[in-house]
Short mmCIF file of C-alpha atoms in Angstrom, two decimals:
data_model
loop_
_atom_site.label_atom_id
_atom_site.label_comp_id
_atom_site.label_asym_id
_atom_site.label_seq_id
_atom_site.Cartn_x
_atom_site.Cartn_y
_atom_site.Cartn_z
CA UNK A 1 36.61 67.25 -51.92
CA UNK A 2 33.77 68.36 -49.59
CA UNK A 3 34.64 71.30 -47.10
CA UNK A 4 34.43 68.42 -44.08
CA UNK A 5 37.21 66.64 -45.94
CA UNK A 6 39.63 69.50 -45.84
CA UNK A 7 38.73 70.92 -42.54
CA UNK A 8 41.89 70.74 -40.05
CA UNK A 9 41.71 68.85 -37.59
CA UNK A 10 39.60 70.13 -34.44
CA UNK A 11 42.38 70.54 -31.20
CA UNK A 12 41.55 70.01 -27.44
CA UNK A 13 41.96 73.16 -25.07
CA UNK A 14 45.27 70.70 -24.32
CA UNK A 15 46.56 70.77 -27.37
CA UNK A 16 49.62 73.32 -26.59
CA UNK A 17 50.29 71.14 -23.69
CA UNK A 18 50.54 67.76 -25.73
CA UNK A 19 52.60 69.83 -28.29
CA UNK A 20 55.26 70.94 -24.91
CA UNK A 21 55.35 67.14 -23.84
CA UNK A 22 56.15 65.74 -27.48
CA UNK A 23 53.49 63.86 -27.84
CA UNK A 24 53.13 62.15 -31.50
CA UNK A 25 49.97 63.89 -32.76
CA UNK A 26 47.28 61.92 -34.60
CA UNK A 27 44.48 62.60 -36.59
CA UNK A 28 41.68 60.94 -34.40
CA UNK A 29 37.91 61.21 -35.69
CA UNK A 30 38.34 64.71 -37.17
CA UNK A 31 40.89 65.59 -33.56
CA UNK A 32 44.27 66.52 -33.51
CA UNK A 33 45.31 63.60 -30.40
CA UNK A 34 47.91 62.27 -28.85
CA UNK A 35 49.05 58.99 -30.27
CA UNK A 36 51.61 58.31 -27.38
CA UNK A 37 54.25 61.00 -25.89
CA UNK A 38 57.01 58.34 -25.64
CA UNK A 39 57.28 54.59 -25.52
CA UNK A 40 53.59 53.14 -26.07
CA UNK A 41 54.35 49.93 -23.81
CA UNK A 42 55.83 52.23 -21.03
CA UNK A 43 52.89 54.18 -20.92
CA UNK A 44 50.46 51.02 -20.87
CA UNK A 45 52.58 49.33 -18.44
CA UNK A 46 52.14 52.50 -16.51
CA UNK A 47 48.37 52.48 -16.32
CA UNK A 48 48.50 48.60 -15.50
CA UNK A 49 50.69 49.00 -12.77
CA UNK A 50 50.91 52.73 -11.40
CA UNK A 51 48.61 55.66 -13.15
CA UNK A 52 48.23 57.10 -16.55
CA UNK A 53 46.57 60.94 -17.44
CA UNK A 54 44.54 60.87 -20.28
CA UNK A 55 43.01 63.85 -22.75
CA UNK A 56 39.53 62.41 -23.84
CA UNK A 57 38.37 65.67 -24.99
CA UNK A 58 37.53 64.27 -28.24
CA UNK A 59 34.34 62.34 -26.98
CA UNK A 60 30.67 64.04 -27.76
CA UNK A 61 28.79 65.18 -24.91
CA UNK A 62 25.17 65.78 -25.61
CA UNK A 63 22.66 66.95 -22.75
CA UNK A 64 19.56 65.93 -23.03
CA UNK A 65 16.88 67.73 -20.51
CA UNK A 66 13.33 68.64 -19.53
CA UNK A 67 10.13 66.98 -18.29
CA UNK A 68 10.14 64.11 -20.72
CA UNK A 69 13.82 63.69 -20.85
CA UNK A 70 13.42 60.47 -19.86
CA UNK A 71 10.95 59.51 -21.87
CA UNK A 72 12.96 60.37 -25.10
CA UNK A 73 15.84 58.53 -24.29
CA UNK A 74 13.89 55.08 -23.35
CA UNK A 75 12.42 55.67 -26.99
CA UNK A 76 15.88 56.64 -28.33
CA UNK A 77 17.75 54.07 -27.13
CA UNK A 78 18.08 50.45 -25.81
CA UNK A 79 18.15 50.65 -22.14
CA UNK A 80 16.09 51.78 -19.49
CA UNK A 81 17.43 54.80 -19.15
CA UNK A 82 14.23 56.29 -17.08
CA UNK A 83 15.12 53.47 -14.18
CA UNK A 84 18.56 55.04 -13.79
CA UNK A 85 19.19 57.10 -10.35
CA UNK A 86 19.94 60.64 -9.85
CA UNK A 87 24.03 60.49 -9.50
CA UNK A 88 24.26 57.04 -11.82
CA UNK A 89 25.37 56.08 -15.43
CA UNK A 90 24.65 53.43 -17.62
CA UNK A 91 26.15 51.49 -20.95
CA UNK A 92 23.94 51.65 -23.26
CA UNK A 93 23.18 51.46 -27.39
CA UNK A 94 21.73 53.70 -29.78
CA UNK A 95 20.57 51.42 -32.56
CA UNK A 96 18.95 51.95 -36.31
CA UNK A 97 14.98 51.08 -36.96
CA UNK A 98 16.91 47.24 -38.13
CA UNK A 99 18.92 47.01 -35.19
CA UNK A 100 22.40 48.06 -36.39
CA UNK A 101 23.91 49.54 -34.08
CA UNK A 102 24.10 53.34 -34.65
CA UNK A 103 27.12 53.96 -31.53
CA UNK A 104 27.76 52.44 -27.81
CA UNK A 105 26.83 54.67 -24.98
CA UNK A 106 27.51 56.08 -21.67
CA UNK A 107 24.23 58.14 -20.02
CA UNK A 108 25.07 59.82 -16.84
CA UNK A 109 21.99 61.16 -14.82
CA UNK A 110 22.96 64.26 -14.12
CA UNK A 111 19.35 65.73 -12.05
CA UNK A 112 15.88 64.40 -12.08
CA UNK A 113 15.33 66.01 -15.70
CA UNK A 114 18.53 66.27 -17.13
CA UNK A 115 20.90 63.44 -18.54
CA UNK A 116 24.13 63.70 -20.67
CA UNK A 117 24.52 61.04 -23.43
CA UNK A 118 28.53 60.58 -24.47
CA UNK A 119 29.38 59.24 -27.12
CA UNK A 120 32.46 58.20 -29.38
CA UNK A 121 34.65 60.84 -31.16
CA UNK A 122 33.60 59.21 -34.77
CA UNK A 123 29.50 59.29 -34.03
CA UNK A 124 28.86 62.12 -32.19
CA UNK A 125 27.19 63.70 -34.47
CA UNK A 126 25.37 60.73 -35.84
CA UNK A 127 24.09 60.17 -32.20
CA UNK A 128 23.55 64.19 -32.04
CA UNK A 129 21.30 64.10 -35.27
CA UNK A 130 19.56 60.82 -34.02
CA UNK A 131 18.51 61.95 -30.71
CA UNK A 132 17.32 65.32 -32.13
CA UNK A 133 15.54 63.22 -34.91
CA UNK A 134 14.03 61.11 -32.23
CA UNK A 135 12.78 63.96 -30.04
CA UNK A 136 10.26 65.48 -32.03
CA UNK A 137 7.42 64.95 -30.21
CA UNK A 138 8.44 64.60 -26.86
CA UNK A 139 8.65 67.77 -24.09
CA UNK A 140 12.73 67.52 -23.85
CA UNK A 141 15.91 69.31 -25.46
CA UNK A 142 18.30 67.58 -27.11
CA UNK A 143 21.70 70.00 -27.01
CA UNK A 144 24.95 69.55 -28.58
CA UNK A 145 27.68 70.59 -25.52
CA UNK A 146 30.59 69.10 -27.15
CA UNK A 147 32.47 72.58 -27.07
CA UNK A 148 31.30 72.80 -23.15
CA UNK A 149 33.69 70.14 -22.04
CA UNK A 150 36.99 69.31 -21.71
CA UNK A 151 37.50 65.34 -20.27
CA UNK A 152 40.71 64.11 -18.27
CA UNK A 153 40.82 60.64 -17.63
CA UNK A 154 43.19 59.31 -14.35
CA UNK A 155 43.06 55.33 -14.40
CA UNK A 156 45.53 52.93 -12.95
CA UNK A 157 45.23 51.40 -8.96
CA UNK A 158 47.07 54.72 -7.74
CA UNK A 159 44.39 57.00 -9.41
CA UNK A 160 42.20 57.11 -6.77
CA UNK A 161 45.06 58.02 -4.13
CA UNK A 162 46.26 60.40 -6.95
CA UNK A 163 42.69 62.44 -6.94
CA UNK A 164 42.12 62.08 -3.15
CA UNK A 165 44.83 64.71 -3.12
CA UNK A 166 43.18 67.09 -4.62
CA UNK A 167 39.42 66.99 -3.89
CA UNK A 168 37.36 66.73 -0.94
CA UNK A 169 34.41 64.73 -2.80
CA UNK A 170 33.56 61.70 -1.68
CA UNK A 171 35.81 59.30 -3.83
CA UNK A 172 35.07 55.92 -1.75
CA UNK A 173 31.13 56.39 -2.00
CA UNK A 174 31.88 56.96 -5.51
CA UNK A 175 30.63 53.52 -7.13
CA UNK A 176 31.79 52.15 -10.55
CA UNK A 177 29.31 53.48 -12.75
CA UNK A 178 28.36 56.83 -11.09
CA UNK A 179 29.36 60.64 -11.11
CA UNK A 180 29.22 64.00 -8.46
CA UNK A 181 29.91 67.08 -8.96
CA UNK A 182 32.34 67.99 -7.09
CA UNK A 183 36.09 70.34 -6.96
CA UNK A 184 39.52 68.99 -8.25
CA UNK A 185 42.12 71.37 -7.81
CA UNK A 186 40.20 73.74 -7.62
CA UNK A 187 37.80 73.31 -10.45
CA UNK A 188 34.37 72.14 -10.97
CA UNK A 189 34.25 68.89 -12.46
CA UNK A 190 31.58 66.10 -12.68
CA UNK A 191 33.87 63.10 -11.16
CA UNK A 192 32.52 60.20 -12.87
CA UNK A 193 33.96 56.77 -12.55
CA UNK A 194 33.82 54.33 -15.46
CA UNK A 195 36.64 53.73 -17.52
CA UNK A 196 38.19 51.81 -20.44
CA UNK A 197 41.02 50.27 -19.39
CA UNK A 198 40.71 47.55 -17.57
CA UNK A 199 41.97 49.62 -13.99
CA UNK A 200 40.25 51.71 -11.14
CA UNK A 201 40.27 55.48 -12.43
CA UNK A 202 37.93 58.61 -13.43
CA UNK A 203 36.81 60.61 -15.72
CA UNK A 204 37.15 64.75 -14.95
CA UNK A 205 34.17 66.70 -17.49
CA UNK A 206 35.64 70.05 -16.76
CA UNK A 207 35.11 73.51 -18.65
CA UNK A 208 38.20 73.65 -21.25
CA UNK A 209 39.13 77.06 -20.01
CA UNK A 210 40.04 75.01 -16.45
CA UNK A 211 41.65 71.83 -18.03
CA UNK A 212 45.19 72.88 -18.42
CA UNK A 213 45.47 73.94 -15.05
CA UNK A 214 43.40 70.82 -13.62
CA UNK A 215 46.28 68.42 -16.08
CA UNK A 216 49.33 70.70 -14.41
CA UNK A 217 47.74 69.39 -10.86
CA UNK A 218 47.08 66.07 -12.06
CA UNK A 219 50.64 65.31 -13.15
CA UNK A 220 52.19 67.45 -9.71
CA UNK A 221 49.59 65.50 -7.02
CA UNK A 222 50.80 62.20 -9.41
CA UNK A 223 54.63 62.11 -10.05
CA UNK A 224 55.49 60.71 -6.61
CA UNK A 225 52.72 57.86 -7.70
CA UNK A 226 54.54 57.46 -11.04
CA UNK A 227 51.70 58.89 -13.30
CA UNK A 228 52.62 59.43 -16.54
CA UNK A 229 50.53 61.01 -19.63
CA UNK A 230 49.32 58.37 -22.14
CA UNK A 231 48.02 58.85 -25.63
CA UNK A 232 45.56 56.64 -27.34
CA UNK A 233 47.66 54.33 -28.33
CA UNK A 234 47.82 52.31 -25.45
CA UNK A 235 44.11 53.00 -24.19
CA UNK A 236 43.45 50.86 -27.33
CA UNK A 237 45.78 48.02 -26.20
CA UNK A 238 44.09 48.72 -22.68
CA UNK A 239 40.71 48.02 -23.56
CA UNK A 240 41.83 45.03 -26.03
CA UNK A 241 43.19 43.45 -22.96
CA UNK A 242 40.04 43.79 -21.05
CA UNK A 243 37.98 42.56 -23.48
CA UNK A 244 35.86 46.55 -24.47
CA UNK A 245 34.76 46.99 -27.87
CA UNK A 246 35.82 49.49 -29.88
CA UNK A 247 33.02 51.22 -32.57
CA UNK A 248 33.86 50.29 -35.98
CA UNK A 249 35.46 47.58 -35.26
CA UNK A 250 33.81 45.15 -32.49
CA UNK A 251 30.52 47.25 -32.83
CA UNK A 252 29.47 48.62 -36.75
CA UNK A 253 25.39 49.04 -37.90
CA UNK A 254 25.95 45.81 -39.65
CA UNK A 255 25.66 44.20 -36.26
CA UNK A 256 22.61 43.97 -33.32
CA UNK A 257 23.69 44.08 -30.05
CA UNK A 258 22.81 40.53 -30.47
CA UNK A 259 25.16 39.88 -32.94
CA UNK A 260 27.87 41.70 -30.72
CA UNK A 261 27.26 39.04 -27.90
CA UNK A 262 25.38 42.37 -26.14
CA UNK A 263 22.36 41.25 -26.22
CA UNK A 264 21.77 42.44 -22.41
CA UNK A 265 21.59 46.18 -22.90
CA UNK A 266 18.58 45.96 -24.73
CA UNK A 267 15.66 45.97 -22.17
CA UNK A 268 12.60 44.81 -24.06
CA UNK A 269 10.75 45.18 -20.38
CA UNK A 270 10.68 48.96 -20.38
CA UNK A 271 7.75 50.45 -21.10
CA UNK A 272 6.91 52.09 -24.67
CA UNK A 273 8.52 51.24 -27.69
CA UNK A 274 11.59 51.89 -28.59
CA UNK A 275 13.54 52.58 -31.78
CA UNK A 276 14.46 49.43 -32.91
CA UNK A 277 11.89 47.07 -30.68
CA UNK A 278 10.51 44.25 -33.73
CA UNK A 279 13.96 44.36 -35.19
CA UNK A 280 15.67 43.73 -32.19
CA UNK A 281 13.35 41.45 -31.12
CA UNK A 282 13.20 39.10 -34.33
CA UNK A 283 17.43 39.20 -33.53
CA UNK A 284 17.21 37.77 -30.18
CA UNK A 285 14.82 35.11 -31.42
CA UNK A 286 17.55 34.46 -34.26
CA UNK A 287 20.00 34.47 -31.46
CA UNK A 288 18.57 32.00 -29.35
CA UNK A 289 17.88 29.15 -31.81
CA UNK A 290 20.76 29.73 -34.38
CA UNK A 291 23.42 31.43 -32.31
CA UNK A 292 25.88 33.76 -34.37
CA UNK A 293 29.40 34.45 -33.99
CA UNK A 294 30.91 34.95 -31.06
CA UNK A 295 33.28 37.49 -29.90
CA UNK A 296 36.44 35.44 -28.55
CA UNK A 297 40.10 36.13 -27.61
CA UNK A 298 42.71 34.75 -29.56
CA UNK A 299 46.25 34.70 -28.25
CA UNK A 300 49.28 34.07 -30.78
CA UNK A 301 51.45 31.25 -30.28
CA UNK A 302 53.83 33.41 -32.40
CA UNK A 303 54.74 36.51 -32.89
CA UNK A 304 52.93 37.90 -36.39
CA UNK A 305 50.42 40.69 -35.08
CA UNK A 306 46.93 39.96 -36.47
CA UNK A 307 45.10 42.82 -37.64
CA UNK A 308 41.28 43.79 -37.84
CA UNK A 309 39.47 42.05 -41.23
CA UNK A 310 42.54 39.10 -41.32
CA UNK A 311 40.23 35.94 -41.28
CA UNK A 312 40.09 33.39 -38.81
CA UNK A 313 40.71 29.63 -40.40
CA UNK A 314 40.38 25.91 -39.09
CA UNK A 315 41.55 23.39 -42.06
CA UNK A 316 41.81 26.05 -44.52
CA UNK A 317 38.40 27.10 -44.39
CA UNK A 318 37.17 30.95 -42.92
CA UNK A 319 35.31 30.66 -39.53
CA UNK A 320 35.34 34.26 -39.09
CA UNK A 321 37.49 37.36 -38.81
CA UNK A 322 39.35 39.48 -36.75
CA UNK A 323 38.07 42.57 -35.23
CA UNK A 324 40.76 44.08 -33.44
CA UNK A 325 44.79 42.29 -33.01
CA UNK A 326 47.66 44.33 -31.04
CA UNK A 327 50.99 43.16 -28.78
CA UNK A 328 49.77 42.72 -25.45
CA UNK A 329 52.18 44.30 -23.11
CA UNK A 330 50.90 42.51 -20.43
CA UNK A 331 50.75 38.76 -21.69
CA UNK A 332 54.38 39.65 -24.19
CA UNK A 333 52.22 38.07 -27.11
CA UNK A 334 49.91 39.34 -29.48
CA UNK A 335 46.16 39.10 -28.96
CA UNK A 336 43.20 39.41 -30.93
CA UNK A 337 39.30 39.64 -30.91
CA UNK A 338 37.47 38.06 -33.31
CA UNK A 339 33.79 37.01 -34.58
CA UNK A 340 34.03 33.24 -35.29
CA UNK A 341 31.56 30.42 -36.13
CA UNK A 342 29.82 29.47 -32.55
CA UNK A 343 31.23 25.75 -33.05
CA UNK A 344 34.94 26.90 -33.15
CA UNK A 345 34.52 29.63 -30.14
CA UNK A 346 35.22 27.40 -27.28
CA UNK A 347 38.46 28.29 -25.25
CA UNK A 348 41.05 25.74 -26.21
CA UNK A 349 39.45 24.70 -29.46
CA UNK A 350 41.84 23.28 -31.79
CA UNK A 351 43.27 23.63 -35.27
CA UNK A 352 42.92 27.55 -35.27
CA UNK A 353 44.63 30.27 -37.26
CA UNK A 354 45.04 33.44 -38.24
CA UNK A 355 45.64 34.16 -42.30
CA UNK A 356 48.33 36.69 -41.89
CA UNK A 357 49.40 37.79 -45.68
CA UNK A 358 48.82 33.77 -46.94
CA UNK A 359 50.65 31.90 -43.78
CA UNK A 360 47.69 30.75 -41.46
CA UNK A 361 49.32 31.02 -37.71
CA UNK A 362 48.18 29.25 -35.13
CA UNK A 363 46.14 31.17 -32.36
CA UNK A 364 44.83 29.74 -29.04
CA UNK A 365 40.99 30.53 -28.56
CA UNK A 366 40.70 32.24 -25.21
CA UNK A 367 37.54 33.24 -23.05
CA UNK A 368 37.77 37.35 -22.53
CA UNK A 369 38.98 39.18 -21.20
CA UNK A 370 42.55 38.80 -21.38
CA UNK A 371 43.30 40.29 -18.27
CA UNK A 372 41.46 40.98 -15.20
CA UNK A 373 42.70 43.37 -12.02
CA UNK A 374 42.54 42.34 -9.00
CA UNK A 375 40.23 43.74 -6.55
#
């Protein structure tokens, strides 16, 4: 067994505090995290209707600076990362030199020469060793800051009331896709507002030394809202209902962004190549004239729960396969995403199942997302 294998579990500067609450404690991309700290549909239910506290410590930070910061990161990755504004973020894709993609990104622009890249728990430090890779060459530092951050997440439609409370940044001016700096509480905190839920909410990057005392406040300035803390449980039955892929299961290097039906982050305009380009380019070709499978929703007419690899059939045959399959709390059914053949991926389509262990059970073909808020 390699040393990796047997390492413990890395814990968030929360840990103690997840411990105190009785959370359920899962091993989460080489984290200690919280599963859920009591009923998993309560707490979703919560963030749908009131406001639920997240830790997302676990994600990987990486700053990426200097006078061809930009530069690297147009070359690095799909997007155009150079056109993004002082203050902004964009989703974005780090893919391999054949277009499988590598991790899905978030890249906030922190100054005029200074970015940070964040990615998911299980490829940070694929993206970490990629981005160095990819920076040879160009005047910019590439810098692991994983241990530099803690991350709170508030989302729900009371969040923003929730944090108004306890900062004096401007929240309102504060567009989706965007981050200040700014004080919650008391602490220094980029204030970013993205999210992967479905809801309004933010994300709190805060030094792990302040994030106890910034979750204490959080809960206090929340209870009268009825904001609860929420493990990662439900964010995954959150983002399933709004339609967000998950890496490794929607998204895996077997796939282009074409493939994924995501196709629009990759910005063959920019200038320069870019890591990727022919590949990527021969995919959207492939794309246009023989479209692949399509990402659809599939609600049950049941109530088997259909997991991620269970094939998709119409008249016995496989059409494709399941990606990700929960209960949705909000529709009382289960749901599922799946890749299936483009002629079988039109909402209402008939004749398709699910092969649950043998018994194929019938599944309504649904445009995503699930479920949409209100503005």
């Amino acid at each position: 067994m390699s040393s990796n294998a047997s390492a413990a579990p890395r814990r968030t500067a929360l840990d103690a505090l997840h411990r105190s609450l009785g959370a359920t404690m899962t091993d989460f991309a080489g984290w200690d995290m919280p599963l859920r700290y009591g009923s998993e549909r309560d707490e979703h239910l919560a963030v749908r209707t009131r406001a639920g506290l997240f830790d997302l410590s676990h994600m990987g930070e990486i700053t990426v600076s200097g006078p061809q910061a930009a530069a690297l990161l147009d070359f690095a990755l799909v997007g155009n990362i150079g056109g993004v504004k002082t203050g902004r973020a964009r989703y974005t894709m780090i893919c391999r030199a054949d277009g499988g993609i590598l991790d899905d990104l978030i890249v906030y622009r922190l100054a005029d020469t200074a970015y940070m890249v964040v990615a998911n728990a299980s490829n940070a430090q694929v993206v970490l060793d990629a981005l160095t890779e990819r920076a040879e060459g160009f005047d910019a530092e590439v810098r692991d800051d994983r241990d530099a951050y803690a991350l709170l997440a508030v989302q729900g439609p009371e969040s923003p009331g929730i944090l108004k409370s306890l900062t004096d940044a401007d929240l309102d001016g504060l567009k989706y896709y965007a981050g200040l700096p700014g004080t919650v509480a008391g602490v220094p905190a980029l204030i970013a507002r993205t999210g992967y839920t479905g809801e309004d909410g933010f994300e709190l990057f805060v030094a792990p030394a302040d994030a106890a005392k910034l979750w204490q406040a959080l809960t206090e300035a929340g209870a009268p809202a009825g904001l609860i803390p929420c493990g990662l449980s439900c964010r995954d039955t959150l983002r399933l209902e709004a339609g967000m892929p998950l890496y490794g299961h929607e998204l895996t290097t077997s796939l282009t962004p074409f493939d994924a039906g995501l196709g629009r982050v990759v910005k063959f305009e920019k200038d320069g190549d870019f890591v990727g380009r022919e590949a990527l380019s021969e995919a959207a070709s492939r794309a246009a004239t023989r479209p692949p499978r399509v990402l659809v929703g599939l609600v049950a007419e049941g109530r088997r729960v259909p997991r991620a690899g269970y094939p998709v059939v119409v008249a016995g045959e496989v059409v494709g396969e399941v990606t990700s399959g929960a209960p949705s709390p909000t529709l009382g059914r289960p749901i599922a995403m799946a890749y299936v053949d483009a002629v079988h991926a039109a909402p209402g389509t008939a004749g398709v199942g699910v092969d649950i262990r043998g018994t194929h059970e019938p599944y309504e073909v649904v445009a995503l997302p699930f479920y949409k808020r209100e503005k």
